[in-house]
Tab-separated table of C-alpha atoms in Angstrom:
chain	number	residue	atom	x	y	z
A	1289	MET	CA	9.497	5.894	19.963
A	1290	ALA	CA	8.800	2.636	21.672
A	1291	ASP	CA	5.278	1.943	20.547
A	1292	GLN	CA	4.690	-1.357	18.484
A	1293	TYR	CA	2.370	-1.268	15.762
A	1294	ARG	CA	0.445	-3.831	13.444
A	1295	PHE	CA	2.292	-5.284	10.546
A	1296	PHE	CA	1.078	-5.914	7.242
A	1297	SER	CA	2.181	-8.310	4.354
A	1298	LEU	CA	4.126	-6.347	2.241
A	1299	SER	CA	5.878	-8.985	0.156
A	1300	LEU	CA	4.431	-8.047	-3.135
A	1301	LEU	CA	5.354	-4.480	-2.657
A	1302	PRO	CA	8.442	-3.456	-4.803
A	1303	LEU	CA	11.489	-2.656	-2.674
A	1304	VAL	CA	14.126	0.206	-2.715
A	1305	ILE	CA	17.087	-0.860	-0.759
A	1306	LEU	CA	20.441	0.919	-0.267
A	1307	ALA	CA	23.220	-0.244	1.703
A	1308	VAL	CA	26.682	1.368	3.024
A	1309	ALA	CA	29.148	0.751	5.589
A	1310	THR	CA	31.125	3.387	7.572
A	1311	VAL	CA	34.267	2.502	9.216
A	1312	ASP	CA	35.351	3.618	12.854
A	1313	GLY	CA	38.677	2.356	13.129
A	1314	ILE	CA	38.554	-1.466	12.551
A	1315	HIS	CA	34.766	-1.295	13.421
A	1316	ALA	CA	32.105	-0.796	10.895
A	1317	VAL	CA	28.525	0.043	11.126
A	1318	GLU	CA	26.513	-1.007	8.002
A	1319	TYR	CA	23.607	1.140	6.967
A	1320	VAL	CA	20.664	-0.472	4.846
A	1321	VAL	CA	17.510	1.660	3.906
A	1322	ILE	CA	14.454	-0.513	2.819
A	1323	ASN	CA	11.594	0.942	1.269
A	1324	LYS	CA	8.708	-1.472	1.785
A	1325	ALA	CA	5.888	0.623	0.778
A	1326	ALA	CA	7.407	2.224	-2.653
A	1327	SER	CA	4.075	1.958	-4.279
A	1328	THR	CA	2.014	3.854	-1.604
A	1329	PRO	CA	1.626	7.732	-1.485
A	1330	GLY	CA	3.974	7.881	1.513
A	1331	GLY	CA	6.358	5.618	-0.144
A	1332	ILE	CA	6.506	7.547	-3.435
A	1333	ARG	CA	6.967	10.848	-1.312
A	1334	PHE	CA	9.963	9.345	0.573
A	1335	ASN	CA	11.532	8.577	-2.677
A	1336	ASN	CA	10.968	11.796	-4.338
A	1337	ASP	CA	11.150	14.208	-1.137
A	1338	ILE	CA	13.884	12.255	1.097
A	1339	GLY	CA	15.496	9.799	-0.521
A	1340	ALA	CA	17.523	6.733	0.711
A	1341	GLU	CA	20.878	8.158	0.154
A	1342	TYR	CA	19.831	11.239	2.089
A	1343	SER	CA	18.308	8.983	4.935
A	1344	LYS	CA	21.655	6.769	5.132
A	1345	GLN	CA	23.734	9.860	5.539
A	1346	THR	CA	21.294	11.228	7.951
A	1347	LEU	CA	21.875	7.955	10.136
A	1348	ILE	CA	25.484	8.311	9.551
A	1349	SER	CA	25.537	11.706	11.070
A	1350	ALA	CA	22.953	10.800	13.575
A	1351	THR	CA	25.187	7.971	14.896
A	1352	GLU	CA	28.318	10.076	15.115
A	1353	PHE	CA	26.179	12.948	16.618
A	1354	THR	CA	24.998	10.547	19.395
A	1355	TRP	CA	28.333	8.968	19.972
A	1356	ARG	CA	29.948	12.830	20.493
A	1357	LEU	CA	27.044	13.570	22.881
A	1358	PHE	CA	27.045	10.587	24.771
A	1359	GLN	CA	30.918	10.804	25.184
A	1360	GLN	CA	31.088	7.421	23.804
A	1361	ASN	CA	34.737	7.859	22.358
A	1362	THR	CA	35.984	4.358	21.716
A	1363	PRO	CA	34.091	1.368	20.793
A	1364	ALA	CA	34.225	-0.119	24.264
A	1365	ASP	CA	32.062	2.758	25.584
A	1366	ARG	CA	29.255	1.799	22.915
A	1367	LYS	CA	26.677	-1.108	22.275
A	1368	ASN	CA	28.047	-3.597	19.615
A	1369	VAL	CA	25.769	-2.685	16.603
A	1370	PRO	CA	27.121	-3.952	13.437
A	1371	LYS	CA	24.005	-2.870	11.359
A	1372	ILE	CA	21.281	-0.461	11.331
A	1373	THR	CA	18.472	-0.901	8.999
A	1374	LEU	CA	15.916	1.609	8.225
A	1375	ILE	CA	12.533	0.471	6.796
A	1376	ILE	CA	9.837	2.397	5.557
A	1377	GLU	CA	6.468	0.691	5.579
A	1378	ASP	CA	2.785	1.001	5.470
A	1379	ILE	CA	2.205	0.891	9.175
A	1380	ASP	CA	0.274	3.514	11.480
A	1381	GLY	CA	1.738	5.894	13.965
A	1382	VAL	CA	5.206	7.408	13.439
A	1383	ALA	CA	8.067	5.319	13.762
A	1384	PHE	CA	9.875	2.606	16.106
A	1385	ALA	CA	13.417	1.182	16.890
A	1386	ILE	CA	14.195	-2.492	17.789
A	1387	ASN	CA	17.021	-4.768	17.231
A	1388	GLY	CA	19.060	-2.419	15.046
A	1389	GLU	CA	16.082	-1.597	12.865
A	1390	ILE	CA	14.429	1.377	12.427
A	1391	HIS	CA	10.777	1.635	11.220
A	1392	VAL	CA	9.114	4.523	9.909
A	1393	SER	CA	5.323	4.984	8.778
A	1394	ALA	CA	4.801	5.606	5.063
A	1395	ARG	CA	1.314	6.785	6.103
A	1396	TYR	CA	3.172	9.321	8.428
A	1397	ILE	CA	5.192	10.608	5.573
A	1398	GLY	CA	2.496	10.872	3.200
A	1399	GLY	CA	0.247	12.457	5.369
A	1400	TYR	CA	2.596	14.953	6.996
A	1401	SER	CA	1.617	18.658	6.079
A	1402	GLY	CA	5.050	20.527	6.544
A	1403	ASP	CA	8.629	20.054	5.609
A	1404	VAL	CA	8.616	16.351	5.493
A	1405	LYS	CA	12.407	15.927	4.876
A	1406	ARG	CA	13.052	18.189	8.103
A	1407	GLU	CA	10.634	16.054	10.193
A	1408	ILE	CA	11.874	12.696	8.988
A	1409	THR	CA	15.412	13.863	9.792
A	1410	GLY	CA	14.475	14.695	13.371
A	1411	VAL	CA	12.529	11.427	13.676
A	1412	LEU	CA	15.590	9.286	12.812
A	1413	PHE	CA	17.962	11.422	15.116
A	1414	HIS	CA	15.484	10.251	17.881
A	1415	GLU	CA	14.912	6.521	16.641
A	1416	ASN	CA	18.771	6.335	16.161
A	1417	THR	CA	19.299	7.144	19.666
A	1418	HIS	CA	17.435	4.247	20.908
A	1419	ILE	CA	19.820	1.980	18.990
A	1420	TRP	CA	22.655	3.296	20.566
A	1421	GLN	CA	21.609	4.407	24.457
A	1422	TRP	CA	21.963	2.232	27.597
A	1423	ASN	CA	18.712	1.188	29.028
A	1424	GLY	CA	19.688	0.068	32.479
A	1425	ASN	CA	19.189	-3.582	31.368
A	1426	GLN	CA	15.692	-2.770	30.986
A	1427	GLN	CA	15.236	-1.267	34.129
A	1428	THR	CA	15.188	2.484	33.011
A	1429	PRO	CA	11.627	3.926	32.746
A	1430	GLY	CA	10.186	4.653	29.345
A	1431	TRP	CA	9.777	8.276	30.278
A	1432	LEU	CA	13.510	8.593	30.687
A	1433	ILE	CA	14.352	6.578	27.416
A	1434	GLU	CA	12.201	8.542	25.399
A	1435	GLY	CA	13.078	12.027	26.887
A	1436	ILE	CA	16.704	11.126	26.225
A	1437	ALA	CA	16.037	10.255	22.508
A	1438	ASP	CA	14.152	13.746	22.311
A	1439	PHE	CA	16.915	15.260	24.018
A	1440	VAL	CA	19.334	14.229	21.462
A	1441	ARG	CA	16.727	15.409	18.701
A	1442	LEU	CA	16.648	18.741	20.516
A	1443	LYS	CA	20.637	19.144	20.616
A	1444	SER	CA	20.276	18.176	16.803
A	1445	GLY	CA	18.222	20.996	15.949
A	1446	TYR	CA	15.562	19.157	14.251
A	1447	ILE	CA	12.711	19.772	16.313
A	1448	PRO	CA	8.956	20.442	15.525
A	1449	GLY	CA	7.311	23.567	16.054
A	1450	HIS	CA	4.646	21.914	18.195
A	1451	TRP	CA	6.978	20.952	21.138
A	1452	VAL	CA	6.520	22.429	24.704
A	1453	LYS	CA	8.549	25.283	25.108
A	1454	PRO	CA	11.035	25.225	28.117
A	1455	GLY	CA	9.606	25.285	31.348
A	1456	GLN	CA	6.116	23.918	30.136
A	1457	GLY	CA	4.776	20.243	31.128
A	1458	SER	CA	2.922	19.081	33.998
A	1459	ASN	CA	5.725	16.618	35.443
A	1460	TYR	CA	9.294	15.413	34.467
A	1461	ASP	CA	8.031	11.905	34.009
A	1462	LYS	CA	5.835	13.008	30.935
A	1463	GLY	CA	8.551	11.550	28.424
A	1464	TYR	CA	9.503	13.104	24.966
A	1465	ASP	CA	9.671	16.755	24.639
A	1466	VAL	CA	8.704	17.572	28.214
A	1467	THR	CA	11.434	15.382	29.612
A	1468	ALA	CA	13.701	16.412	26.961
A	1469	ARG	CA	13.371	20.290	27.984
A	1470	PHE	CA	13.814	19.151	31.705
A	1471	LEU	CA	16.959	17.104	30.565
A	1472	ASP	CA	18.431	20.059	28.695
A	1473	TYR	CA	18.105	22.258	31.857
A	1474	CYS	CA	19.664	19.517	33.961
A	1475	ASN	CA	22.644	19.472	31.170
A	1476	ASP	CA	23.104	23.197	31.610
A	1477	LEU	CA	23.709	22.746	35.355
A	1478	ARG	CA	26.151	20.229	34.975
A	1479	ASN	CA	27.887	19.820	31.457
A	1480	GLY	CA	27.362	16.378	30.172
A	1481	PHE	CA	25.108	15.306	32.653
A	1482	VAL	CA	22.819	13.323	30.101
A	1483	ALA	CA	26.276	11.556	28.881
A	1484	GLU	CA	26.984	10.873	32.421
A	1485	LEU	CA	23.628	9.517	33.161
A	1486	ASN	CA	23.561	7.413	30.072
A	1487	LYS	CA	26.983	5.940	31.330
A	1488	LYS	CA	25.395	4.912	34.612
A	1489	MET	CA	22.301	3.205	32.793
A	1490	ARG	CA	24.870	0.787	31.253
A	1491	SER	CA	24.152	-1.884	33.829
A	1492	GLY	CA	20.910	-0.775	35.722
A	1493	TYR	CA	18.926	2.194	36.728
A	1494	SER	CA	18.026	4.153	39.953
A	1495	ASP	CA	16.372	7.694	40.296
A	1496	ASN	CA	19.246	8.497	42.564
A	1497	PHE	CA	21.368	8.677	39.730
A	1498	PHE	CA	20.045	12.466	39.550
A	1499	VAL	CA	21.257	12.670	43.216
A	1500	GLU	CA	24.417	11.555	42.474
A	1501	LEU	CA	25.192	13.710	39.517
A	1502	LEU	CA	23.627	17.180	40.707
A	1503	GLY	CA	23.065	16.596	44.358
A	1504	LYS	CA	19.315	17.069	44.344
A	1505	SER	CA	16.476	14.470	43.543
A	1506	VAL	CA	14.750	14.403	40.273
A	1507	GLY	CA	11.512	15.750	41.858
A	1508	GLN	CA	13.503	18.707	43.498
A	1509	LEU	CA	15.109	19.261	40.175
A	1510	TRP	CA	11.541	19.668	38.366
A	1511	SER	CA	10.391	22.184	40.972
A	1512	ASP	CA	13.460	24.349	40.558
A	1513	TYR	CA	13.027	24.020	36.592
A	1514	LYS	CA	9.268	25.072	36.950
A	1515	ALA	CA	10.354	27.964	39.598
A	1516	LYS	CA	13.033	29.422	36.860
A	1517	TYR	CA	10.370	29.342	34.217
A	1518	GLY	CA	7.613	31.063	36.317
A	1519	ASN	CA	5.768	27.623	36.795
A	1520	ILE	CA	4.051	28.016	33.470
A	1521	ASN	CA	1.750	25.096	32.102
C-alpha cells in the first residue's frame, strides 16, 4: 500500500535482524528482516507467530512468483533491486513499500483477529510487488498500481475473506481488490495481459494500453466485466 505513515522514535527498542541473499545467476537480492517493535504486543506476536525466517522465505517466494507472473525472465527485464528490507515497526495502518523497504505495522499484527501468518503473507506479496512493478516513470495512476499489487496477491492465493467477489465494485479505478478482480478478468481475455501491461509501463503510461492489448477501452472492458456478472454491486 502506498500510504505514508507517521514515524516514531524507535531507537531504544530491541531489534531482531535476519539477512540472507538469494542468487539469480550472478545477480543477487539480499533480504533483511528487522523487528523494530520487538517489545510491543505486535512485535512479540510477529516473533512468535510469523518470525523473521518465515518472512524472509516469503519475500524470496514472492519475488520469484512476481518475476514469473510479470514474465521477467532475465535481470534485464527487471528493476535493479539489490536489497529488500522488511521492517516491523510501531506505526498505524497496515503496510507500505518505498525505496526497497517494506514497512509493516506491528499494531496491525497485534490487533489482527484471524490467521495473522496467512494475512501477513498476503500483505508481503502485495508490498513486494510494489518493489518490482513498473510505474510508468510515476505516470501510472495509483488505482492501477495498487490493483496490480492486489492482482499478484490474488494469484498467490493469500487473499482475505473481506475482498469483493468477482463482478463487484462501482468502477475499475477503485484500486486494490476491485481493480484486482477486474484485471483478473482482463487477464482471462488475454493470457499474460497483466505482464504485458506492466512491461508497457516501464517508460510511461496511457489508458490506451488497454486498447492496444485487448482492443477495447478500459471503460468498455469494465462494462463487459460488470455485464458478465449481472451488474452486481
